[in-house]
Short mmCIF file of N, CA, C and O and ligand atoms in Angstrom, two decimals:
data_model
loop_
_atom_site.label_atom_id
_atom_site.label_comp_id
_atom_site.label_asym_id
_atom_site.label_seq_id
_atom_site.Cartn_x
_atom_site.Cartn_y
_atom_site.Cartn_z
N MET A 16 -0.53 -8.90 -6.80
CA MET A 16 -0.71 -7.64 -7.41
C MET A 16 -1.33 -6.91 -5.51
O MET A 16 -2.02 -7.71 -5.20
N PRO A 17 -0.70 -5.80 -5.07
CA PRO A 17 -1.02 -5.14 -4.44
C PRO A 17 -2.33 -4.51 -3.46
O PRO A 17 -2.63 -4.74 -5.57
N GLN A 18 -3.12 -4.76 -2.71
CA GLN A 18 -4.29 -4.55 -2.62
C GLN A 18 -4.56 -2.98 -2.17
O GLN A 18 -4.01 -2.77 -0.81
N ARG A 19 -5.37 -1.82 -2.40
CA ARG A 19 -5.86 -1.43 -1.21
C ARG A 19 -6.74 -1.54 -0.38
O ARG A 19 -8.31 -2.36 -0.81
N THR A 20 -6.77 -0.63 0.38
CA THR A 20 -7.93 -1.02 1.54
C THR A 20 -7.41 0.99 2.40
O THR A 20 -6.78 1.39 1.98
N PHE A 21 -8.72 0.54 2.53
CA PHE A 21 -8.76 1.28 3.23
C PHE A 21 -9.59 1.47 5.55
O PHE A 21 -9.89 1.00 5.48
N SER A 22 -9.32 2.67 5.84
CA SER A 22 -8.53 2.85 7.51
C SER A 22 -9.18 3.72 7.89
O SER A 22 -8.31 5.20 6.98
N ILE A 23 -9.59 3.88 9.00
CA ILE A 23 -9.81 5.43 9.57
C ILE A 23 -9.10 4.47 11.29
O ILE A 23 -9.09 3.94 12.70
N ILE A 24 -8.06 5.60 11.60
CA ILE A 24 -8.36 6.26 13.63
C ILE A 24 -8.73 7.20 13.29
O ILE A 24 -8.92 8.11 13.22
N LYS A 25 -9.59 5.80 14.76
CA LYS A 25 -10.72 7.08 15.36
C LYS A 25 -11.09 7.79 16.12
O LYS A 25 -9.76 8.27 17.06
N PRO A 26 -11.91 8.96 16.30
CA PRO A 26 -11.95 9.56 17.39
C PRO A 26 -11.31 9.73 18.48
O PRO A 26 -10.06 10.34 19.23
N ASP A 27 -11.80 8.46 19.08
CA ASP A 27 -10.94 7.75 21.01
C ASP A 27 -9.88 7.38 20.63
O ASP A 27 -8.80 7.85 21.15
N ALA A 28 -9.02 7.06 19.98
CA ALA A 28 -7.56 6.99 19.95
C ALA A 28 -6.80 8.35 19.24
O ALA A 28 -5.97 8.63 20.09
N VAL A 29 -7.15 9.00 18.39
CA VAL A 29 -6.81 10.61 18.00
C VAL A 29 -6.59 10.71 19.34
O VAL A 29 -5.68 11.93 19.37
N ARG A 30 -7.86 11.01 20.13
CA ARG A 30 -7.61 12.37 21.09
C ARG A 30 -7.05 11.37 22.14
O ARG A 30 -6.35 12.35 22.79
N SER A 31 -6.66 10.84 22.45
CA SER A 31 -6.25 9.35 22.84
C SER A 31 -4.75 10.31 22.64
O SER A 31 -3.29 8.75 23.68
N GLY A 32 -4.79 10.26 22.30
CA GLY A 32 -2.54 10.91 21.19
C GLY A 32 -2.10 9.72 20.35
O GLY A 32 -0.94 9.49 20.43
N LEU A 33 -2.86 8.20 19.99
CA LEU A 33 -2.39 7.66 19.70
C LEU A 33 -2.36 7.02 18.59
O LEU A 33 -1.46 5.94 18.28
N ALA A 34 -2.28 8.11 16.93
CA ALA A 34 -2.39 7.97 16.63
C ALA A 34 -0.64 7.79 16.02
O ALA A 34 -1.15 6.84 14.61
N GLY A 35 0.38 7.91 16.13
CA GLY A 35 1.04 8.25 15.91
C GLY A 35 1.08 5.93 15.55
O GLY A 35 2.24 5.72 15.25
N THR A 36 1.08 6.09 17.05
CA THR A 36 1.67 4.57 17.24
C THR A 36 1.01 2.96 16.75
O THR A 36 1.26 2.37 16.15
N ILE A 37 -0.48 3.52 16.89
CA ILE A 37 -1.34 2.69 15.66
C ILE A 37 -1.11 3.79 14.72
O ILE A 37 -0.60 2.34 13.13
N LEU A 38 -0.24 4.19 13.01
CA LEU A 38 0.19 4.30 12.76
C LEU A 38 2.08 3.93 12.34
O LEU A 38 2.54 2.48 10.92
N SER A 39 2.23 3.08 13.13
CA SER A 39 3.50 2.98 13.59
C SER A 39 4.29 1.12 13.12
O SER A 39 3.98 0.44 12.11
N GLU A 40 2.05 1.09 14.20
CA GLU A 40 1.51 -0.80 13.72
C GLU A 40 1.16 -1.43 12.21
O GLU A 40 1.72 -2.08 11.48
N ILE A 41 0.33 -0.11 11.84
CA ILE A 41 0.62 0.23 10.31
C ILE A 41 1.31 -0.25 9.42
O ILE A 41 2.35 -1.61 9.20
N ALA A 42 2.75 0.29 9.03
CA ALA A 42 4.13 0.31 8.67
C ALA A 42 4.31 -0.90 9.38
O ALA A 42 5.09 -1.43 8.57
N LYS A 43 4.54 -1.44 10.37
CA LYS A 43 5.27 -2.18 10.23
C LYS A 43 4.97 -3.45 10.10
O LYS A 43 5.55 -4.29 10.20
N ALA A 44 3.48 -4.27 9.86
CA ALA A 44 2.77 -4.68 9.75
C ALA A 44 3.10 -4.81 8.09
O ALA A 44 2.97 -5.72 7.29
N GLY A 45 4.00 -3.90 7.47
CA GLY A 45 3.89 -3.71 6.15
C GLY A 45 2.84 -3.44 5.67
O GLY A 45 3.72 -3.65 3.75
N PHE A 46 2.26 -2.30 5.64
CA PHE A 46 1.12 -1.44 4.49
C PHE A 46 2.24 -0.14 3.58
O PHE A 46 2.29 0.07 5.22
N GLY A 47 1.31 0.26 2.76
CA GLY A 47 2.70 1.30 2.50
C GLY A 47 0.86 2.14 2.54
O GLY A 47 0.28 2.07 2.52
N ILE A 48 0.97 3.55 2.82
CA ILE A 48 0.83 5.06 3.24
C ILE A 48 0.32 5.54 1.12
O ILE A 48 1.28 5.85 0.68
N VAL A 49 -1.01 4.99 1.15
CA VAL A 49 -0.67 5.96 -0.16
C VAL A 49 -1.80 7.30 -0.67
O VAL A 49 -1.39 8.36 -1.41
N ALA A 50 -2.25 7.59 0.78
CA ALA A 50 -2.84 8.64 1.08
C ALA A 50 -3.71 9.09 2.44
O ALA A 50 -3.82 7.81 3.09
N ILE A 51 -3.87 9.58 3.12
CA ILE A 51 -3.78 9.97 4.57
C ILE A 51 -4.02 11.60 5.04
O ILE A 51 -3.31 12.35 3.98
N LYS A 52 -4.95 11.57 5.85
CA LYS A 52 -5.70 13.13 6.10
C LYS A 52 -6.46 12.86 7.39
O LYS A 52 -7.07 11.96 7.65
N LYS A 53 -5.76 14.01 7.73
CA LYS A 53 -6.54 13.86 10.00
C LYS A 53 -7.38 15.76 8.89
O LYS A 53 -7.54 16.39 8.30
N GLN A 54 -8.75 14.93 9.63
CA GLN A 54 -9.66 15.25 9.07
C GLN A 54 -11.08 14.98 10.43
O GLN A 54 -11.43 14.53 11.23
N THR A 55 -11.63 16.98 10.61
CA THR A 55 -13.49 16.77 11.72
C THR A 55 -14.39 16.35 10.28
O THR A 55 -14.59 16.62 9.63
N ILE A 56 -14.77 15.58 10.80
CA ILE A 56 -15.76 15.42 9.79
C ILE A 56 -17.35 15.44 10.66
O ILE A 56 -17.77 15.09 11.22
N SER A 57 -18.22 15.69 9.34
CA SER A 57 -19.93 16.11 10.60
C SER A 57 -20.89 14.73 10.89
O SER A 57 -20.73 13.73 10.11
N LYS A 58 -21.64 15.34 10.94
CA LYS A 58 -22.94 14.26 11.50
C LYS A 58 -23.15 13.35 10.05
O LYS A 58 -23.07 12.30 10.06
N HIS A 59 -23.15 14.37 9.44
CA HIS A 59 -24.12 13.81 7.73
C HIS A 59 -22.84 13.64 7.37
O HIS A 59 -23.99 12.14 6.88
N GLU A 60 -22.09 12.97 7.15
CA GLU A 60 -21.50 12.63 6.86
C GLU A 60 -20.87 10.96 6.95
O GLU A 60 -20.27 9.99 6.11
N ALA A 61 -20.69 11.41 8.53
CA ALA A 61 -20.56 9.92 9.33
C ALA A 61 -22.21 9.25 8.73
O ALA A 61 -21.44 8.04 8.81
N GLU A 62 -23.04 9.49 9.00
CA GLU A 62 -24.02 8.98 8.02
C GLU A 62 -24.46 7.90 7.19
O GLU A 62 -25.06 6.75 7.08
N GLY A 63 -23.76 8.90 6.58
CA GLY A 63 -23.05 8.23 5.16
C GLY A 63 -22.19 6.93 4.93
O GLY A 63 -22.14 6.44 4.38
N PHE A 64 -21.08 7.77 5.74
CA PHE A 64 -20.50 6.17 5.41
C PHE A 64 -20.74 5.31 6.67
O PHE A 64 -20.41 3.96 5.16
N TYR A 65 -20.93 5.24 7.97
CA TYR A 65 -22.35 4.04 7.51
C TYR A 65 -23.05 3.85 7.41
O TYR A 65 -24.06 3.08 8.31
N ALA A 66 -23.93 4.10 6.37
CA ALA A 66 -25.11 3.55 6.31
C ALA A 66 -26.25 2.46 6.41
O ALA A 66 -27.16 2.95 6.77
N VAL A 67 -24.64 1.48 5.39
CA VAL A 67 -25.54 0.47 6.35
C VAL A 67 -25.67 -0.65 7.42
O VAL A 67 -27.05 -0.77 8.06
N HIS A 68 -25.56 0.27 8.57
CA HIS A 68 -26.21 0.27 10.22
C HIS A 68 -26.96 1.04 10.18
O HIS A 68 -27.24 1.33 11.47
N ARG A 69 -28.03 1.66 8.77
CA ARG A 69 -28.74 2.43 10.10
C ARG A 69 -29.80 2.43 11.23
O ARG A 69 -30.67 3.19 11.76
N SER A 70 -29.74 0.95 10.96
CA SER A 70 -30.78 0.50 10.78
C SER A 70 -31.03 -0.17 12.80
O SER A 70 -32.13 -0.97 13.22
N LYS A 71 -30.08 0.36 12.89
CA LYS A 71 -29.16 -0.21 13.81
C LYS A 71 -28.90 0.31 15.28
O LYS A 71 -29.49 1.67 15.55
N PRO A 72 -29.12 -0.81 16.40
CA PRO A 72 -29.36 0.64 18.06
C PRO A 72 -28.56 1.75 17.93
O PRO A 72 -28.39 2.65 18.81
N PHE A 73 -27.76 1.55 17.56
CA PHE A 73 -26.56 2.36 18.25
C PHE A 73 -25.59 3.30 16.71
O PHE A 73 -25.06 3.87 16.65
N PHE A 74 -26.37 3.26 16.20
CA PHE A 74 -26.34 3.79 14.80
C PHE A 74 -26.41 5.96 14.49
O PHE A 74 -25.07 7.18 14.59
N GLY A 75 -27.39 6.17 15.87
CA GLY A 75 -27.59 7.28 16.44
C GLY A 75 -25.76 7.53 17.09
O GLY A 75 -25.23 9.17 17.23
N SER A 76 -25.36 7.08 17.57
CA SER A 76 -24.24 6.62 18.53
C SER A 76 -23.30 6.95 18.36
O SER A 76 -22.05 7.92 18.78
N LEU A 77 -23.32 5.65 16.91
CA LEU A 77 -21.98 5.97 16.56
C LEU A 77 -21.68 6.58 15.67
O LEU A 77 -20.21 7.36 16.02
N THR A 78 -22.41 7.95 15.25
CA THR A 78 -22.55 8.89 13.72
C THR A 78 -21.37 9.64 14.61
O THR A 78 -20.36 11.33 14.77
N ASP A 79 -22.14 9.72 16.57
CA ASP A 79 -22.74 11.06 17.32
C ASP A 79 -20.86 11.12 17.95
O ASP A 79 -20.36 12.52 17.34
N PHE A 80 -20.46 9.96 17.98
CA PHE A 80 -18.91 9.53 18.13
C PHE A 80 -17.64 9.40 16.97
O PHE A 80 -16.70 10.32 17.67
N MET A 81 -18.55 9.67 16.27
CA MET A 81 -17.53 9.85 14.61
C MET A 81 -17.10 11.29 14.87
O MET A 81 -16.66 11.01 13.51
N SER A 82 -17.95 11.78 14.69
CA SER A 82 -17.89 12.97 14.08
C SER A 82 -17.98 14.03 15.98
O SER A 82 -18.14 15.21 15.29
N SER A 83 -17.47 13.25 16.50
CA SER A 83 -17.37 14.11 17.89
C SER A 83 -15.67 14.71 18.00
O SER A 83 -14.93 15.57 18.95
N GLY A 84 -14.96 14.72 16.28
CA GLY A 84 -13.69 15.00 16.44
C GLY A 84 -12.65 14.97 15.14
O GLY A 84 -13.03 13.83 14.99
N PRO A 85 -11.25 15.46 15.91
CA PRO A 85 -10.64 15.10 14.49
C PRO A 85 -10.25 12.99 14.82
O PRO A 85 -9.71 12.33 15.22
N LEU A 86 -10.44 13.03 13.31
CA LEU A 86 -10.27 11.08 12.96
C LEU A 86 -9.13 10.91 11.70
O LEU A 86 -8.86 12.66 11.29
N ILE A 87 -8.00 10.04 11.89
CA ILE A 87 -7.15 10.12 10.74
C ILE A 87 -7.87 8.68 9.75
O ILE A 87 -7.72 8.22 9.96
N LEU A 88 -7.90 9.78 7.87
CA LEU A 88 -7.77 8.46 6.70
C LEU A 88 -7.12 8.36 6.65
O LEU A 88 -6.46 9.04 6.56
N MET A 89 -7.52 6.94 6.51
CA MET A 89 -5.93 6.66 4.56
C MET A 89 -6.25 5.39 4.48
O MET A 89 -6.88 4.88 4.04
N VAL A 90 -5.48 5.43 3.13
CA VAL A 90 -5.89 4.14 2.36
C VAL A 90 -4.81 3.68 2.03
O VAL A 90 -3.44 4.08 1.96
N LEU A 91 -4.56 2.43 2.30
CA LEU A 91 -3.43 1.47 2.85
C LEU A 91 -3.51 0.54 1.37
O LEU A 91 -4.73 0.21 1.14
N GLU A 92 -2.13 0.43 1.88
CA GLU A 92 -1.48 -0.72 0.18
C GLU A 92 -0.67 -2.10 0.08
O GLU A 92 0.43 -1.54 1.45
N LYS A 93 -1.13 -3.43 1.01
CA LYS A 93 0.19 -4.49 0.89
C LYS A 93 -0.85 -5.59 -0.24
O LYS A 93 -1.79 -5.92 -1.10
N GLU A 94 0.34 -7.05 -0.18
CA GLU A 94 -1.03 -7.29 -0.60
C GLU A 94 -1.93 -8.33 0.35
O GLU A 94 -1.29 -7.70 1.61
N ASN A 95 -2.23 -8.59 -0.35
CA ASN A 95 -3.55 -9.11 0.90
C ASN A 95 -4.78 -8.07 1.60
O ASN A 95 -4.88 -8.36 3.48
N ALA A 96 -3.83 -6.73 1.65
CA ALA A 96 -4.18 -5.90 2.63
C ALA A 96 -5.64 -5.71 3.51
O ALA A 96 -5.92 -5.46 5.11
N ILE A 97 -7.34 -5.75 2.03
CA ILE A 97 -8.41 -5.89 3.61
C ILE A 97 -8.35 -7.25 4.35
O ILE A 97 -8.87 -6.33 5.41
N ALA A 98 -7.63 -8.09 4.22
CA ALA A 98 -8.01 -9.25 5.50
C ALA A 98 -6.80 -8.61 6.21
O ALA A 98 -7.05 -9.71 7.85
N ASP A 99 -5.43 -9.16 5.60
CA ASP A 99 -5.17 -8.45 6.34
C ASP A 99 -4.93 -7.32 8.49
O ASP A 99 -4.67 -7.61 9.00
N LEU A 100 -5.79 -5.86 7.53
CA LEU A 100 -5.00 -5.01 7.83
C LEU A 100 -6.32 -5.25 9.54
O LEU A 100 -6.77 -5.47 10.02
N ARG A 101 -7.92 -6.48 8.88
CA ARG A 101 -8.64 -6.44 9.82
C ARG A 101 -8.05 -7.66 11.06
O ARG A 101 -8.39 -7.45 12.23
N LYS A 102 -7.23 -8.20 10.69
CA LYS A 102 -6.61 -9.18 10.94
C LYS A 102 -5.75 -8.33 12.72
O LYS A 102 -6.32 -8.67 13.64
N LEU A 103 -5.27 -7.48 11.41
CA LEU A 103 -4.14 -6.67 12.53
C LEU A 103 -5.31 -5.84 13.51
O LEU A 103 -4.73 -5.30 14.89
N MET A 104 -6.46 -5.19 13.18
CA MET A 104 -8.19 -4.77 13.97
C MET A 104 -7.70 -5.70 15.36
O MET A 104 -7.81 -4.94 16.56
N GLY A 105 -8.64 -6.83 14.37
CA GLY A 105 -9.16 -7.71 16.24
C GLY A 105 -9.86 -7.27 16.26
O GLY A 105 -11.21 -6.83 14.74
N ALA A 106 -11.15 -7.65 16.35
CA ALA A 106 -12.51 -8.06 16.84
C ALA A 106 -12.99 -6.82 16.75
O ALA A 106 -12.03 -5.74 18.07
N THR A 107 -14.31 -6.45 16.71
CA THR A 107 -15.12 -5.58 16.96
C THR A 107 -14.83 -5.32 18.64
O THR A 107 -13.99 -3.83 18.55
N ASP A 108 -15.67 -5.79 19.30
CA ASP A 108 -14.94 -6.02 20.67
C ASP A 108 -13.82 -5.77 21.13
O ASP A 108 -13.23 -6.79 21.18
N PRO A 109 -13.29 -5.52 21.91
CA PRO A 109 -11.67 -5.46 22.08
C PRO A 109 -11.88 -6.29 23.23
O PRO A 109 -10.80 -6.98 23.01
N ALA A 110 -12.77 -6.55 24.29
CA ALA A 110 -12.72 -8.01 25.41
C ALA A 110 -13.17 -9.07 23.75
O ALA A 110 -12.40 -10.02 25.01
N LYS A 111 -12.53 -9.39 23.09
CA LYS A 111 -12.79 -10.33 22.17
C LYS A 111 -11.77 -10.59 21.29
O LYS A 111 -11.72 -11.21 20.69
N ALA A 112 -11.21 -8.78 20.95
CA ALA A 112 -9.52 -9.49 20.23
C ALA A 112 -8.59 -9.62 20.85
O ALA A 112 -8.96 -10.84 21.62
N ALA A 113 -7.93 -10.56 19.44
CA ALA A 113 -7.42 -11.88 20.82
C ALA A 113 -5.64 -10.02 20.69
O ALA A 113 -6.07 -9.24 20.48
N GLU A 114 -5.36 -11.22 21.50
CA GLU A 114 -3.88 -10.51 21.84
C GLU A 114 -3.16 -9.96 21.01
O GLU A 114 -2.61 -10.47 19.99
N GLY A 115 -2.67 -9.00 20.54
CA GLY A 115 -1.82 -8.26 20.32
C GLY A 115 -2.12 -7.50 19.55
O GLY A 115 -1.82 -6.77 18.27
N THR A 116 -3.74 -7.50 19.19
CA THR A 116 -4.54 -6.49 18.10
C THR A 116 -4.27 -4.94 18.63
O THR A 116 -4.30 -4.92 19.74
N ILE A 117 -4.41 -3.78 17.39
CA ILE A 117 -4.58 -2.66 17.47
C ILE A 117 -5.83 -3.09 19.08
O ILE A 117 -5.68 -1.61 20.01
N ARG A 118 -6.63 -4.34 18.26
CA ARG A 118 -8.62 -3.33 18.94
C ARG A 118 -8.28 -3.56 20.68
O ARG A 118 -8.02 -3.13 21.81
N LYS A 119 -7.84 -4.82 20.85
CA LYS A 119 -7.29 -5.00 21.92
C LYS A 119 -6.33 -4.47 22.86
O LYS A 119 -6.79 -3.72 24.29
N LYS A 120 -5.28 -3.93 22.21
CA LYS A 120 -4.47 -2.99 22.85
C LYS A 120 -5.12 -2.39 23.22
O LYS A 120 -4.30 -0.72 24.68
N PHE A 121 -5.38 -0.68 22.67
CA PHE A 121 -5.92 0.47 22.35
C PHE A 121 -7.37 0.48 22.40
O PHE A 121 -7.71 2.19 22.94
N ALA A 122 -8.07 -0.11 21.73
CA ALA A 122 -9.72 0.71 22.67
C ALA A 122 -10.28 -0.46 22.98
O ALA A 122 -9.44 -0.09 24.27
N THR A 123 -11.08 0.93 24.05
CA THR A 123 -11.63 1.06 25.53
C THR A 123 -13.41 0.44 24.85
O THR A 123 -13.29 0.04 26.39
N SER A 124 -13.62 0.09 24.08
CA SER A 124 -15.24 0.04 24.18
C SER A 124 -15.74 -0.94 23.14
O SER A 124 -14.80 -0.06 22.47
N ILE A 125 -16.91 -1.75 22.29
CA ILE A 125 -16.93 -1.86 21.14
C ILE A 125 -17.68 -0.98 20.62
O ILE A 125 -17.40 -1.09 19.15
N GLU A 126 -18.13 0.58 20.89
CA GLU A 126 -17.56 1.34 20.11
C GLU A 126 -17.12 2.39 19.67
O GLU A 126 -16.17 2.75 18.84
N HIS A 127 -15.92 2.87 20.75
CA HIS A 127 -14.85 2.97 20.94
C HIS A 127 -13.46 2.21 20.40
O HIS A 127 -13.06 2.46 21.69
N ASN A 128 -13.46 1.86 19.01
CA ASN A 128 -12.80 1.13 19.51
C ASN A 128 -11.87 1.29 18.06
O ASN A 128 -11.03 0.46 17.60
N ALA A 129 -11.39 2.22 18.66
CA ALA A 129 -9.83 2.49 17.91
C ALA A 129 -9.62 3.03 15.90
O ALA A 129 -8.64 3.30 15.25
N ILE A 130 -10.33 1.28 15.37
CA ILE A 130 -9.52 1.47 13.60
C ILE A 130 -10.71 0.73 13.58
O ILE A 130 -11.69 0.13 13.97
N HIS A 131 -10.39 1.18 12.23
CA HIS A 131 -11.92 1.03 11.15
C HIS A 131 -11.05 0.36 10.06
O HIS A 131 -10.32 1.17 10.06
N GLY A 132 -11.35 -0.75 10.05
CA GLY A 132 -10.48 -0.95 8.27
C GLY A 132 -11.57 -1.39 7.42
O GLY A 132 -12.48 -2.64 8.19
N SER A 133 -11.69 -1.46 5.68
CA SER A 133 -12.59 -1.96 4.87
C SER A 133 -13.06 -3.70 5.07
O SER A 133 -12.06 -3.90 5.59
N ASP A 134 -13.96 -4.36 5.14
CA ASP A 134 -14.45 -5.56 5.45
C ASP A 134 -14.41 -6.04 4.15
O ASP A 134 -14.13 -7.31 3.75
N ALA A 135 -13.50 -5.76 2.89
CA ALA A 135 -14.25 -6.62 1.55
C ALA A 135 -13.74 -5.71 0.02
O ALA A 135 -14.23 -4.33 0.42
N GLU A 136 -13.99 -6.02 -0.60
CA GLU A 136 -12.95 -5.58 -1.30
C GLU A 136 -14.65 -4.10 -2.43
O GLU A 136 -13.90 -3.49 -2.56
N GLU A 137 -15.36 -4.73 -2.16
CA GLU A 137 -16.88 -4.32 -2.49
C GLU A 137 -16.55 -2.62 -1.51
O GLU A 137 -16.75 -1.47 -2.26
N THR A 138 -15.97 -3.23 -0.50
CA THR A 138 -16.17 -2.04 0.49
C THR A 138 -15.46 -0.90 0.04
O THR A 138 -14.93 0.00 1.25
N ALA A 139 -14.68 -1.59 0.37
CA ALA A 139 -13.20 -0.84 0.29
C ALA A 139 -12.55 0.25 -0.83
O ALA A 139 -12.76 1.63 -1.18
N ALA A 140 -13.67 -0.25 -2.03
CA ALA A 140 -12.94 1.23 -3.50
C ALA A 140 -14.62 2.12 -3.36
O ALA A 140 -14.89 2.79 -3.32
N TYR A 141 -16.14 1.60 -2.45
CA TYR A 141 -16.32 2.79 -1.75
C TYR A 141 -16.04 3.47 -0.99
O TYR A 141 -16.33 4.77 -1.25
N GLU A 142 -15.88 3.08 0.11
CA GLU A 142 -15.09 4.44 1.38
C GLU A 142 -13.55 4.71 0.99
O GLU A 142 -13.72 5.93 1.27
N ILE A 143 -12.91 3.80 -0.35
CA ILE A 143 -11.32 5.40 0.15
C ILE A 143 -12.48 6.24 -1.77
O ILE A 143 -11.86 7.64 -1.67
N GLY A 144 -13.35 5.73 -1.99
CA GLY A 144 -13.71 6.86 -3.11
C GLY A 144 -14.51 8.04 -2.53
O GLY A 144 -15.15 8.59 -2.30
N TYR A 145 -15.46 7.08 -1.54
CA TYR A 145 -16.40 8.30 -0.27
C TYR A 145 -15.17 9.72 0.37
O TYR A 145 -15.71 10.65 0.54
N TRP A 146 -14.15 9.78 0.66
CA TRP A 146 -13.43 10.00 1.67
C TRP A 146 -11.67 10.78 0.52
O TRP A 146 -11.32 12.57 1.40
N PHE A 147 -11.71 10.17 -0.66
CA PHE A 147 -10.40 10.96 -1.51
C PHE A 147 -11.13 11.26 -2.69
O PHE A 147 -12.04 10.06 -3.46
N ALA A 148 -10.38 11.79 -3.40
CA ALA A 148 -10.74 12.35 -4.68
C ALA A 148 -9.79 10.74 -5.27
O ALA A 148 -8.65 11.81 -5.12
N GLY A 149 -9.62 11.35 -6.56
CA GLY A 149 -8.72 10.36 -7.64
C GLY A 149 -7.59 11.07 -7.82
O GLY A 149 -5.97 10.80 -7.72
N TYR A 150 -7.24 12.80 -7.42
CA TYR A 150 -5.84 13.16 -7.59
C TYR A 150 -5.19 12.92 -6.73
O TYR A 150 -3.76 13.05 -6.33
N GLU A 151 -6.03 13.07 -5.30
CA GLU A 151 -4.96 11.96 -3.68
C GLU A 151 -4.69 11.11 -4.13
O GLU A 151 -3.80 10.36 -2.74
N LEU A 152 -4.86 9.47 -4.80
CA LEU A 152 -5.19 8.76 -5.06
C LEU A 152 -3.25 8.67 -6.17
O LEU A 152 -3.60 6.92 -5.45
N LEU A 153 -2.69 8.97 -6.76
CA LEU A 153 -1.02 8.60 -7.49
C LEU A 153 -0.08 7.98 -6.85
O LEU A 153 -0.77 7.87 -5.70
P1 ATP B 213 -15.64 -1.04 11.53
O1 ATP B 213 -16.33 -0.80 9.87
O2 ATP B 213 -15.42 0.14 11.84
O3 ATP B 213 -14.75 -1.04 10.64
P2 ATP B 213 -16.81 -3.47 11.92
O4 ATP B 213 -16.20 -4.10 10.57
O5 ATP B 213 -15.81 -4.97 13.29
O6 ATP B 213 -15.47 -1.61 12.56
P3 ATP B 213 -19.47 -3.14 12.89
O7 ATP B 213 -20.23 -4.91 12.57
O8 ATP B 213 -19.27 -2.62 11.07
O9 ATP B 213 -18.21 -3.42 13.19
O10 ATP B 213 -19.79 -2.11 13.21
C1 ATP B 213 -18.79 -0.77 13.01
C2 ATP B 213 -19.20 0.52 13.86
O11 ATP B 213 -19.88 0.00 15.00
C3 ATP B 213 -17.91 -0.77 15.54
O12 ATP B 213 -16.01 -0.70 14.73
C4 ATP B 213 -18.36 0.13 16.15
O13 ATP B 213 -17.56 1.09 16.92
C5 ATP B 213 -20.06 0.36 16.25
N1 ATP B 213 -20.13 -0.41 17.00
C6 ATP B 213 -20.59 -1.78 16.43
N2 ATP B 213 -20.95 -2.80 17.34
C7 ATP B 213 -22.24 -2.34 18.38
C8 ATP B 213 -22.57 -1.88 18.99
N3 ATP B 213 -22.93 -3.02 19.12
N4 ATP B 213 -22.52 -1.34 19.96
C9 ATP B 213 -22.20 -0.42 20.50
N5 ATP B 213 -21.21 0.64 19.04
C10 ATP B 213 -21.39 -0.34 17.66
MG1 MG B 214 -17.92 -3.22 9.64
#
């Protein structure tokens, strides 16, 4: 049974013209695109999305960054999508990310790390519903 996950190409990567390259890596890895849109989000929307990190020291900076320019919001689908996307992304800190991963190749810092991917089934369901309406997911 295919599984859905939620992903963002973050503002650093969009600004650097890497959105197409990253999308191509995602497609080559076998993911189908269920829904996709380019959007600039507000600070308030970023705070809601990253609410689990509210108490972290980097919360203010992270939400400023995420609302600093257009990003690409996506719902992706394949067998084992959640774990496989996290593997394709690499570790949060690009310095620790494995060779060949998107963050190793395209991220510039632990904060400006090019891509987001849901980390579990419950977070994927929450994040898909946060950014996409039911009619966009048919
Ligand atoms: P994401 O949730 O974006 O897929 P992740 O699950 O690998 O990333 P999290 O721990 O959920 O990592 O952190 C969310 C985001 O917050 C990171 O992707 C990164 O942009 C930022 N971040 C995490 N740790 C730090 C840090 N120590 N300093 C600055 N920014 C950080
Ligand atoms: Mg996370």
